[in-house]
Short mmCIF file of C-alpha atoms in Angstrom, two decimals:
data_model
loop_
_atom_site.label_atom_id
_atom_site.label_comp_id
_atom_site.label_asym_id
_atom_site.label_seq_id
_atom_site.Cartn_x
_atom_site.Cartn_y
_atom_site.Cartn_z
CA MET K 1 -0.24 0.19 0.09
CA SER K 2 1.41 3.63 -0.45
CA GLN K 3 2.46 5.71 1.98
CA ALA K 4 1.72 8.91 -0.09
CA TYR K 5 -2.20 8.34 0.54
CA ARG K 6 -2.12 8.12 3.66
CA TYR K 7 -3.54 10.91 6.25
CA THR K 8 -4.01 10.88 10.08
CA LEU K 9 -7.09 11.98 11.70
CA GLY K 10 -6.69 11.77 16.32
CA SER K 11 -6.22 8.15 17.07
CA LYS K 12 -6.92 6.79 12.97
CA THR K 13 -5.29 6.28 10.22
CA TYR K 14 -6.83 6.28 6.83
CA GLN K 15 -4.78 4.44 3.54
CA PHE K 16 -5.77 4.83 0.04
CA LYS K 17 -4.55 2.45 -1.41
CA ASP K 18 -4.09 4.57 -5.19
CA LEU K 19 -4.84 7.82 -6.67
CA ALA K 20 -7.60 6.18 -8.40
CA GLN K 21 -8.85 5.32 -5.12
CA LEU K 22 -8.24 8.58 -3.41
CA MET K 23 -10.01 10.81 -6.04
CA ALA K 24 -13.04 8.76 -5.73
CA LYS K 25 -13.28 9.04 -2.15
CA ALA K 26 -12.43 12.38 -2.11
CA THR K 27 -15.33 13.12 -4.84
CA PRO K 28 -18.78 14.83 -3.59
CA GLN K 29 -21.98 12.52 -2.86
CA ARG K 30 -23.30 10.73 -6.36
CA SER K 31 -25.22 8.52 -6.28
CA GLY K 32 -23.09 6.86 -9.93
CA ASP K 33 -20.14 6.49 -7.42
CA ARG K 34 -22.14 4.31 -5.07
CA LEU K 35 -23.62 2.10 -7.50
CA ALA K 36 -20.09 1.64 -9.06
CA GLY K 37 -18.67 0.99 -5.38
CA VAL K 38 -16.06 3.56 -5.16
CA ILE K 39 -18.08 6.08 -3.40
CA ALA K 40 -16.09 7.12 0.49
CA GLN K 41 -18.77 5.55 3.06
CA SER K 42 -18.77 7.90 5.36
CA ALA K 43 -19.23 12.21 5.15
CA GLN K 44 -15.56 11.99 7.65
CA GLU K 45 -13.59 9.51 4.92
CA ARG K 46 -14.09 11.55 2.03
CA ALA K 47 -13.23 15.17 4.26
CA VAL K 48 -9.90 13.05 4.68
CA ALA K 49 -9.73 12.45 0.96
CA GLN K 50 -9.99 15.70 0.13
CA LEU K 51 -7.33 16.80 3.18
CA THR K 52 -5.31 14.16 1.23
CA LEU K 53 -5.45 14.71 -2.08
CA ALA K 54 -5.24 18.46 -1.23
CA ASP K 55 -1.48 17.31 -0.28
CA VAL K 56 -0.36 15.39 -3.72
CA PRO K 57 1.70 17.14 -6.19
CA LEU K 58 0.51 17.83 -9.23
CA LYS K 59 3.69 16.49 -10.96
CA THR K 60 2.25 13.17 -9.68
CA PHE K 61 -0.36 12.70 -11.78
CA LEU K 62 2.42 12.53 -14.69
CA ASN K 63 3.51 9.56 -13.35
CA GLU K 64 1.10 7.93 -11.89
CA ALA K 65 -1.58 6.82 -14.41
CA LEU K 66 -5.22 6.24 -13.74
CA VAL K 67 -6.24 4.30 -16.72
CA PRO K 68 -2.92 1.87 -17.73
CA TYR K 69 -1.06 3.42 -20.79
CA GLU K 70 -0.43 0.18 -22.27
CA ASN K 71 -4.18 -0.57 -22.23
CA ASP K 72 -5.63 2.14 -22.97
CA GLU K 73 -5.17 5.57 -26.18
CA ILE K 74 -7.08 7.92 -23.61
CA THR K 75 -4.31 7.64 -21.70
CA ARG K 76 -1.58 7.79 -24.25
CA LEU K 77 -2.99 10.80 -25.45
CA ILE K 78 -3.48 12.87 -22.08
CA MET K 79 0.22 11.51 -20.97
CA ASP K 80 2.43 12.07 -24.61
CA GLU K 81 0.73 15.81 -25.81
CA HIS K 82 0.84 16.88 -22.37
CA ASP K 83 3.06 20.24 -22.68
CA ASN K 84 5.53 20.59 -20.02
CA THR K 85 6.38 24.09 -20.79
CA ALA K 86 2.87 25.49 -20.22
CA PHE K 87 3.38 23.36 -16.67
CA ALA K 88 6.65 24.72 -15.61
CA PRO K 89 4.58 27.70 -13.63
CA ILE K 90 2.46 25.14 -11.76
CA ALA K 91 4.92 22.00 -12.07
CA HIS K 92 6.16 23.17 -8.10
CA LEU K 93 2.13 23.28 -6.81
CA THR K 94 0.07 20.53 -4.88
CA VAL K 95 -3.34 20.12 -5.88
CA GLY K 96 -4.17 22.28 -2.62
CA ASP K 97 -1.75 24.94 -3.56
CA PHE K 98 -3.24 24.52 -7.49
CA ARG K 99 -6.84 25.32 -6.15
CA ASN K 100 -5.49 28.59 -4.32
CA TRP K 101 -3.36 29.88 -6.94
CA LEU K 102 -6.38 30.00 -9.04
CA LEU K 103 -8.45 31.72 -7.34
CA SER K 104 -5.46 34.34 -6.28
CA ASP K 105 -5.24 37.38 -8.69
CA HIS K 106 -2.44 36.16 -9.95
CA ALA K 107 -4.59 33.32 -12.33
CA THR K 108 -5.81 36.26 -15.10
CA SER K 109 -7.64 34.83 -17.61
CA ASP K 110 -3.96 35.26 -20.09
CA VAL K 111 -2.05 33.23 -17.27
CA LEU K 112 -4.92 30.55 -17.60
CA ALA K 113 -4.76 30.38 -20.94
CA GLN K 114 -0.88 29.90 -20.79
CA ILE K 115 -0.93 26.71 -19.09
CA ARG K 116 -4.50 25.13 -20.28
CA GLN K 117 -2.12 22.37 -22.41
CA GLY K 118 -0.09 22.11 -19.07
CA VAL K 119 -2.98 21.23 -17.45
CA THR K 120 -4.07 17.29 -17.48
CA PRO K 121 -7.64 16.14 -17.11
CA GLU K 122 -6.92 14.83 -13.74
CA MET K 123 -5.71 17.39 -12.37
CA ALA K 124 -8.53 19.69 -13.75
CA ALA K 125 -10.47 16.57 -11.72
CA ALA K 126 -8.49 16.80 -8.89
CA VAL K 127 -8.50 20.62 -8.12
CA SER K 128 -12.48 20.58 -8.33
CA LYS K 129 -12.92 17.93 -5.87
CA ILE K 130 -11.67 20.57 -2.85
CA MET K 131 -13.56 23.66 -4.48
CA ARG K 132 -16.74 24.93 -3.73
CA ASN K 133 -19.72 25.78 -6.16
CA GLN K 134 -18.53 29.45 -5.97
CA ASP K 135 -15.07 28.67 -6.53
CA LEU K 136 -16.14 26.52 -10.04
CA ILE K 137 -18.03 29.57 -10.87
CA LEU K 138 -15.43 32.14 -9.91
CA VAL K 139 -12.63 30.52 -11.98
CA ALA K 140 -14.65 29.17 -14.94
CA LYS K 141 -15.35 32.90 -15.37
CA LYS K 142 -11.84 33.30 -15.86
CA CYS K 143 -11.24 30.83 -18.19
CA HIS K 144 -12.28 32.97 -21.56
CA VAL K 145 -12.68 30.40 -25.09
CA SER K 146 -13.66 31.35 -27.97
CA SER K 147 -14.51 29.08 -31.24
CA ALA K 148 -15.93 29.52 -34.37
CA PHE K 149 -17.62 28.49 -37.78
CA ARG K 150 -20.09 31.10 -38.80
CA ASN K 151 -20.23 33.39 -35.78
CA THR K 152 -18.19 33.39 -32.88
CA ILE K 153 -18.95 31.59 -29.85
CA GLY K 154 -17.54 31.95 -26.35
CA LEU K 155 -16.71 35.28 -25.71
CA PRO K 156 -17.15 36.86 -22.39
CA GLY K 157 -20.21 38.67 -21.56
CA HIS K 158 -22.10 36.50 -24.40
CA LEU K 159 -24.47 33.23 -24.03
CA SER K 160 -25.18 31.19 -27.09
CA THR K 161 -27.73 28.34 -27.77
CA ARG K 162 -28.53 25.44 -29.53
CA LEU K 163 -32.05 25.77 -31.54
CA GLN K 164 -32.96 21.77 -30.61
CA PRO K 165 -36.22 21.47 -33.09
CA ASN K 166 -36.69 17.74 -32.14
CA HIS K 167 -39.66 16.05 -33.52
CA PRO K 168 -40.81 12.44 -32.39
CA THR K 169 -41.38 11.83 -36.38
CA ASP K 170 -39.03 13.62 -37.55
CA ASP K 171 -42.36 15.29 -39.44
CA ILE K 172 -40.32 17.96 -41.18
CA ASN K 173 -43.17 20.96 -40.88
CA GLY K 174 -42.56 20.68 -37.17
CA ILE K 175 -39.20 20.55 -37.04
CA ALA K 176 -39.64 23.90 -39.61
CA ALA K 177 -41.74 25.15 -36.96
CA SER K 178 -39.71 24.49 -34.21
CA ILE K 179 -36.58 26.36 -35.70
CA LEU K 180 -38.88 29.06 -36.48
CA ASP K 181 -40.05 30.05 -33.11
CA GLY K 182 -36.41 29.12 -31.83
CA LEU K 183 -35.41 32.45 -34.29
CA LEU K 184 -37.92 34.58 -33.36
CA TYR K 185 -36.83 34.17 -29.44
CA GLY K 186 -33.48 34.68 -30.79
CA ASN K 187 -32.64 30.72 -30.03
CA GLY K 188 -29.88 29.20 -32.69
CA ASP K 189 -26.28 30.90 -32.35
CA ALA K 190 -24.33 28.36 -31.12
CA VAL K 191 -26.11 25.25 -33.69
CA ILE K 192 -29.78 24.07 -34.99
CA GLY K 193 -29.13 20.88 -34.42
CA ILE K 194 -31.66 18.02 -34.61
CA ASN K 195 -31.31 14.56 -32.44
CA PRO K 196 -32.88 12.14 -35.40
CA ALA K 197 -36.16 10.21 -34.41
CA THR K 198 -35.17 7.31 -37.08
CA ASP K 199 -31.45 7.58 -37.20
CA ASN K 200 -29.99 6.55 -40.81
CA VAL K 201 -27.64 8.46 -43.10
CA ALA K 202 -30.92 9.28 -45.55
CA GLN K 203 -32.53 10.39 -42.97
CA ALA K 204 -29.27 13.01 -42.22
CA ILE K 205 -28.65 14.41 -45.00
CA LYS K 206 -33.24 14.73 -45.61
CA LEU K 207 -32.30 16.91 -42.39
CA MET K 208 -28.92 18.74 -43.26
CA HIS K 209 -30.99 19.93 -46.84
CA LEU K 210 -33.37 21.33 -44.67
CA MET K 211 -31.76 23.33 -42.13
CA ASP K 212 -29.33 24.00 -44.97
CA ASP K 213 -32.01 25.53 -47.03
CA VAL K 214 -33.75 27.57 -44.10
CA ILE K 215 -29.45 28.74 -43.60
CA GLN K 216 -29.20 29.82 -46.86
CA LYS K 217 -32.32 31.03 -47.20
CA TYR K 218 -32.57 33.59 -44.80
CA ALA K 219 -28.48 33.99 -44.59
CA ILE K 220 -28.43 33.34 -41.16
CA PRO K 221 -25.07 33.32 -39.23
CA THR K 222 -25.25 29.81 -37.94
CA GLN K 223 -24.17 26.65 -38.29
CA SER K 224 -25.94 23.15 -38.35
CA CYS K 225 -25.66 19.13 -36.61
CA VAL K 226 -27.21 16.99 -37.38
CA LEU K 227 -26.81 14.59 -34.38
CA THR K 228 -26.43 11.31 -35.88
CA HIS K 229 -22.77 9.12 -35.46
CA VAL K 230 -19.99 9.97 -36.79
CA THR K 231 -19.68 7.03 -39.10
CA ASN K 232 -22.87 8.12 -40.61
CA THR K 233 -21.86 11.84 -40.99
CA ILE K 234 -18.60 10.85 -42.95
CA GLU K 235 -20.97 8.90 -45.64
CA CYS K 236 -23.05 11.87 -45.58
CA ILE K 237 -19.87 13.79 -46.24
CA GLU K 238 -18.59 11.77 -49.44
CA ALA K 239 -22.39 11.58 -50.63
CA GLY K 240 -22.01 15.01 -51.10
CA ALA K 241 -24.46 16.42 -47.92
CA PRO K 242 -24.26 19.94 -46.58
CA VAL K 243 -22.28 19.30 -43.22
CA ASP K 244 -21.52 21.74 -41.17
CA LEU K 245 -20.48 20.20 -37.81
CA VAL K 246 -19.49 16.33 -37.41
CA PHE K 247 -20.73 15.10 -33.91
CA GLN K 248 -20.52 12.39 -31.58
CA SER K 249 -20.78 11.63 -27.91
CA ILE K 250 -17.83 11.09 -26.32
CA GLY K 251 -16.59 9.52 -22.57
CA GLY K 252 -12.82 9.10 -20.99
CA THR K 253 -11.61 5.97 -21.62
CA GLN K 254 -11.06 3.79 -24.75
CA ALA K 255 -13.37 0.95 -22.91
CA THR K 256 -16.37 3.56 -23.13
CA ASN K 257 -15.44 5.06 -26.51
CA SER K 258 -15.28 1.67 -28.30
CA SER K 259 -18.92 1.18 -26.70
CA PHE K 260 -19.45 3.88 -28.91
CA GLY K 261 -18.22 1.95 -32.18
CA PHE K 262 -15.56 4.89 -32.97
CA ASN K 263 -11.48 6.04 -31.70
CA LEU K 264 -9.76 8.49 -32.08
CA ALA K 265 -8.92 7.80 -35.52
CA THR K 266 -12.21 8.00 -36.99
CA LEU K 267 -12.96 11.04 -35.24
CA ALA K 268 -9.36 12.26 -37.03
CA GLU K 269 -10.92 10.89 -39.98
CA ALA K 270 -15.05 12.89 -39.67
CA GLN K 271 -12.31 15.90 -38.79
CA ASP K 272 -10.60 16.16 -42.25
CA ALA K 273 -13.92 15.20 -44.01
CA ALA K 274 -15.85 18.06 -42.06
CA LEU K 275 -12.64 20.84 -43.32
CA SER K 276 -12.19 19.71 -46.48
CA LEU K 277 -16.05 21.34 -47.45
CA LYS K 278 -14.72 24.64 -46.02
CA ARG K 279 -18.19 25.50 -45.13
CA GLY K 280 -17.03 27.98 -42.34
CA THR K 281 -17.48 31.91 -43.26
CA VAL K 282 -15.08 32.81 -40.05
CA GLY K 283 -13.50 29.89 -37.96
CA HIS K 284 -12.96 26.49 -38.58
CA ASN K 285 -14.07 24.51 -35.86
CA VAL K 286 -16.09 21.57 -37.16
CA MET K 287 -16.11 19.24 -33.77
CA TYR K 288 -19.98 18.91 -32.04
CA PHE K 289 -18.57 16.97 -28.61
CA GLU K 290 -21.30 15.97 -26.18
CA THR K 291 -20.68 14.18 -23.00
CA GLY K 292 -21.60 13.69 -19.47
CA GLN K 293 -20.35 11.81 -15.95
CA GLY K 294 -21.57 8.51 -16.25
CA SER K 295 -21.07 7.60 -19.29
CA SER K 296 -17.82 4.65 -18.28
CA LEU K 297 -19.85 3.61 -15.79
CA SER K 298 -22.37 2.02 -17.94
CA ALA K 299 -20.42 0.87 -20.44
CA ASN K 300 -18.79 -1.36 -17.68
CA ALA K 301 -15.64 1.33 -19.02
CA HIS K 302 -14.39 2.75 -15.81
CA HIS K 303 -11.85 1.14 -14.91
CA GLY K 304 -12.82 1.93 -11.06
CA LEU K 305 -12.72 6.03 -11.36
CA ASP K 306 -15.59 8.04 -10.32
CA GLN K 307 -17.50 8.95 -12.53
CA GLN K 308 -16.21 12.74 -13.08
CA THR K 309 -12.73 11.40 -13.36
CA CYS K 310 -13.65 9.38 -16.25
CA GLU K 311 -15.34 13.25 -17.63
CA ALA K 312 -12.87 15.11 -17.42
CA ARG K 313 -10.50 12.60 -19.60
CA ALA K 314 -13.72 12.71 -21.91
CA TYR K 315 -12.16 16.24 -22.23
CA ALA K 316 -8.55 15.25 -23.41
CA VAL K 317 -10.85 13.68 -26.69
CA ALA K 318 -12.41 17.07 -27.08
CA ARG K 319 -9.06 18.93 -26.90
CA LYS K 320 -7.72 16.95 -29.49
CA PHE K 321 -10.17 18.37 -32.45
CA ASN K 322 -10.70 21.96 -31.58
CA PRO K 323 -14.29 21.34 -31.45
CA LEU K 324 -16.64 24.15 -31.58
CA LEU K 325 -18.53 23.56 -28.78
CA VAL K 326 -18.56 20.72 -26.11
CA ASN K 327 -21.73 19.81 -24.50
CA THR K 328 -22.69 18.08 -21.00
CA VAL K 329 -25.65 16.46 -20.97
CA VAL K 330 -25.67 16.65 -17.18
CA GLY K 331 -28.54 15.33 -15.44
CA PHE K 332 -30.13 13.24 -19.27
CA ILE K 333 -28.96 9.84 -17.53
CA GLY K 334 -30.68 9.70 -14.61
CA PRO K 335 -31.05 8.76 -11.12
CA GLU K 336 -28.94 6.20 -11.21
CA TYR K 337 -26.07 8.37 -12.04
CA LEU K 338 -26.72 11.70 -10.38
CA PHE K 339 -29.91 11.75 -7.94
CA ASP K 340 -31.37 15.45 -7.21
CA GLY K 341 -31.51 18.22 -7.77
CA LYS K 342 -27.94 18.91 -5.70
CA GLU K 343 -25.63 16.54 -7.44
CA ILE K 344 -26.59 17.60 -10.84
CA THR K 345 -26.16 21.22 -10.11
CA ARG K 346 -22.99 20.15 -8.47
CA ALA K 347 -21.52 17.78 -12.12
CA GLY K 348 -22.66 20.82 -13.99
CA LEU K 349 -20.47 22.83 -12.28
CA GLU K 350 -17.72 20.70 -12.26
CA ASP K 351 -18.38 19.86 -15.93
CA HIS K 352 -18.18 23.73 -17.29
CA PHE K 353 -15.01 23.92 -14.97
CA CYS K 354 -13.20 21.36 -15.70
CA GLY K 355 -14.04 21.75 -19.53
CA LYS K 356 -12.73 25.35 -19.42
CA LEU K 357 -9.17 24.85 -17.48
CA LEU K 358 -8.65 22.98 -20.18
CA GLY K 359 -9.88 25.70 -23.30
CA LEU K 360 -13.09 23.69 -23.82
CA PRO K 361 -15.98 26.14 -25.52
CA MET K 362 -17.80 24.47 -22.50
CA GLY K 363 -21.91 24.37 -22.68
CA CYS K 364 -24.17 22.68 -20.72
CA ASP K 365 -27.24 21.08 -21.41
CA VAL K 366 -29.28 21.76 -17.87
CA CYS K 367 -31.65 19.12 -17.44
CA TYR K 368 -33.22 16.28 -16.13
CA THR K 369 -35.13 13.36 -16.62
CA ASN K 370 -38.32 12.65 -15.00
CA HIS K 371 -37.17 10.12 -12.50
CA ALA K 372 -34.69 12.35 -10.89
CA GLN K 373 -35.29 14.50 -7.50
CA ALA K 374 -35.49 17.10 -9.46
CA ASP K 375 -37.46 20.17 -11.01
CA GLN K 376 -37.92 22.65 -12.69
CA ASN K 377 -36.58 25.30 -10.43
CA ASP K 378 -33.18 23.18 -9.99
CA MET K 379 -33.02 24.29 -13.26
CA ASP K 380 -33.63 27.47 -12.70
CA ASN K 381 -30.81 27.53 -10.33
CA LEU K 382 -28.12 25.81 -12.15
CA LEU K 383 -28.71 27.60 -15.46
CA THR K 384 -28.27 30.99 -13.10
CA LEU K 385 -25.04 29.67 -11.82
CA LEU K 386 -23.87 28.45 -15.34
CA GLY K 387 -24.66 31.98 -16.41
CA VAL K 388 -22.11 33.77 -14.37
CA ALA K 389 -20.15 30.84 -14.89
CA GLY K 390 -19.55 32.19 -18.40
CA CYS K 391 -21.38 29.11 -19.76
CA SER K 392 -20.58 29.54 -23.81
CA PHE K 393 -24.24 28.10 -24.88
CA VAL K 394 -27.63 26.45 -23.39
CA MET K 395 -29.97 23.66 -25.00
CA GLY K 396 -33.36 26.22 -26.50
CA ILE K 397 -36.11 23.99 -26.81
CA PRO K 398 -40.35 25.05 -27.45
CA GLY K 399 -41.62 24.53 -23.93
CA SER K 400 -38.39 22.96 -22.09
CA ASP K 401 -40.07 19.53 -22.82
CA ASP K 402 -37.94 17.30 -25.67
CA ILE K 403 -40.96 15.03 -26.99
CA MET K 404 -38.34 12.94 -28.72
CA LEU K 405 -35.36 12.54 -26.42
CA ASN K 406 -38.37 12.43 -23.43
CA TYR K 407 -36.29 14.57 -20.74
CA GLN K 408 -36.51 18.21 -19.21
CA THR K 409 -34.49 20.62 -20.55
CA THR K 410 -34.35 24.43 -20.80
CA SER K 411 -37.10 26.53 -23.19
CA PHE K 412 -36.02 29.29 -25.69
CA HIS K 413 -37.51 31.90 -22.82
CA ASP K 414 -34.83 30.67 -20.74
CA ALA K 415 -32.13 31.56 -22.54
CA LEU K 416 -34.23 35.08 -22.94
CA TYR K 417 -34.30 34.87 -19.23
CA VAL K 418 -30.54 34.61 -18.08
CA ARG K 419 -29.56 36.93 -21.08
CA ARG K 420 -31.75 39.34 -19.42
CA VAL K 421 -30.86 39.08 -15.78
CA LEU K 422 -27.13 39.36 -16.85
CA GLY K 423 -27.14 41.06 -19.44
CA SER K 424 -25.76 38.27 -22.07
CA ARG K 425 -25.78 38.73 -25.66
CA ALA K 426 -25.78 36.40 -28.56
CA ALA K 427 -22.43 35.54 -30.59
CA PRO K 428 -22.17 39.09 -32.79
CA GLU K 429 -22.75 38.09 -35.98
CA PHE K 430 -25.87 36.46 -35.00
CA GLU K 431 -27.31 39.30 -33.05
CA GLN K 432 -26.85 41.79 -36.32
CA TRP K 433 -28.61 39.66 -38.39
CA LEU K 434 -31.25 39.62 -34.89
CA HIS K 435 -31.51 43.48 -35.44
CA GLN K 436 -31.06 43.57 -38.93
CA MET K 437 -34.55 41.04 -39.40
CA LYS K 438 -36.14 42.77 -36.07
CA ILE K 439 -36.54 39.98 -34.45
CA MET K 440 -34.77 41.97 -31.27
CA GLY K 441 -34.15 45.41 -30.54
CA ASN K 442 -37.08 47.09 -30.14
CA GLY K 443 -36.37 49.61 -28.25
CA GLY K 444 -33.79 47.34 -26.36
CA GLN K 445 -31.59 44.90 -26.10
CA HIS K 446 -33.21 42.22 -25.03
CA ILE K 447 -36.60 43.15 -26.51
CA LEU K 448 -38.43 40.91 -28.64
CA SER K 449 -40.38 42.22 -31.76
CA ASP K 450 -44.40 42.22 -31.51
CA THR K 451 -44.37 41.29 -34.92
CA ILE K 452 -43.35 38.41 -37.82
CA PRO K 453 -40.31 40.10 -39.80
CA GLY K 454 -41.02 40.91 -43.49
CA PRO K 455 -39.47 37.57 -45.16
CA PHE K 456 -40.86 34.73 -42.80
CA ALA K 457 -44.03 36.71 -42.69
CA ARG K 458 -43.83 36.00 -46.55
CA SER K 459 -43.13 32.77 -46.50
CA LEU K 460 -45.38 31.70 -43.84
CA LYS K 461 -48.42 33.32 -46.10
CA ALA K 462 -46.94 31.32 -48.88
CA VAL K 463 -47.77 28.19 -47.27
CA GLY K 464 -51.28 29.02 -46.42
CA GLY K 465 -50.48 30.39 -42.95
CA SER K 466 -50.92 32.80 -40.51
CA SER K 467 -48.13 36.23 -40.87
CA ARG K 468 -49.56 38.02 -38.06
#
């Protein structure tokens, strides 16, 4: 047993067999870690693990792989691409010192950008475990990360939205109505992204053409994505479909990603294919990744790690491919992994913090399933906290109820709420379009027009609908 991971409190000595166990025991309580059998057995053991973890030098994470290097391409990615020059300014710190430094005035936005390539996912996960919620918010807000395709996402003071016009039967009219509804509420600058009900190449191409037609007809400075498997998107590109972004759900271990049916080489092939289309106008970030705590446990691919550490390791995969968007779908996996509103809130703040610290354009699907111990007030709280923390984007869905995926998330109105209370703005290019179309700006930055814009009104009249 390692002598490095012992802590004596009074007459009792706590021992942790390795760094993975120490990380898991130090994690704030959540149901997934209990299910995996890696959770601390008491609040006292958790506090002792956090004290012990605070004394671990950051250099330790470069010498003790949590998942064997030989067996896992994510570990090899993390170790092989670690930037020692960027790491140098923080190389002498322990995890506890790192927390204090991150919270200090020395860790400015510019300094945090300079050291981000020296921070491994495990370092980010470790320091998050000894931080309060307000610590996670303060540091994340200092981490400025922007990305671009047809507009610019993640600038300070801006909050974008993914317009999610899902339909249970992929009905074209239903999807088009949701897109129009979202645009009229100023949503959709992060992406217009559809989870298809029927997931195959032909259906993906059909939906891609629908969204591309809308974007081209109204000259909307945004991008589209069909959230289909990465290999389907490669086939769509080969078939000549109008692909803006490549989507894939990713996890923090090779075995997790194998269960999803891809590896790093697959993502590289897809990125090259999307870049070859040259469809971006102000940038070329062509990847859209979704993550979420618990996926490795669900795939029986967690190697004994806690679910938050696995989640942070997924960000190494995302960072490799310079994404436009990374979305932690925080409450989607259900109460077996995040039991209630408190656990969902904590996980959302951890994921956003770790992603931003590692240099990713982090958004969050502020959501829950109907059998979780959570409600919309919990979502309001997390949405507000993430807005304060500088979250890059959230979801926008009619009425906050996704009737295709059968879960509760944030609505078009919720995005307007957080923009209004925090003074946040849409992506600059999209905001200019909103004013040009007279959708917003009628007497104030966040004031909606009380009439349907002329181009939309004419289209509605042409199909026999009301233009008022």
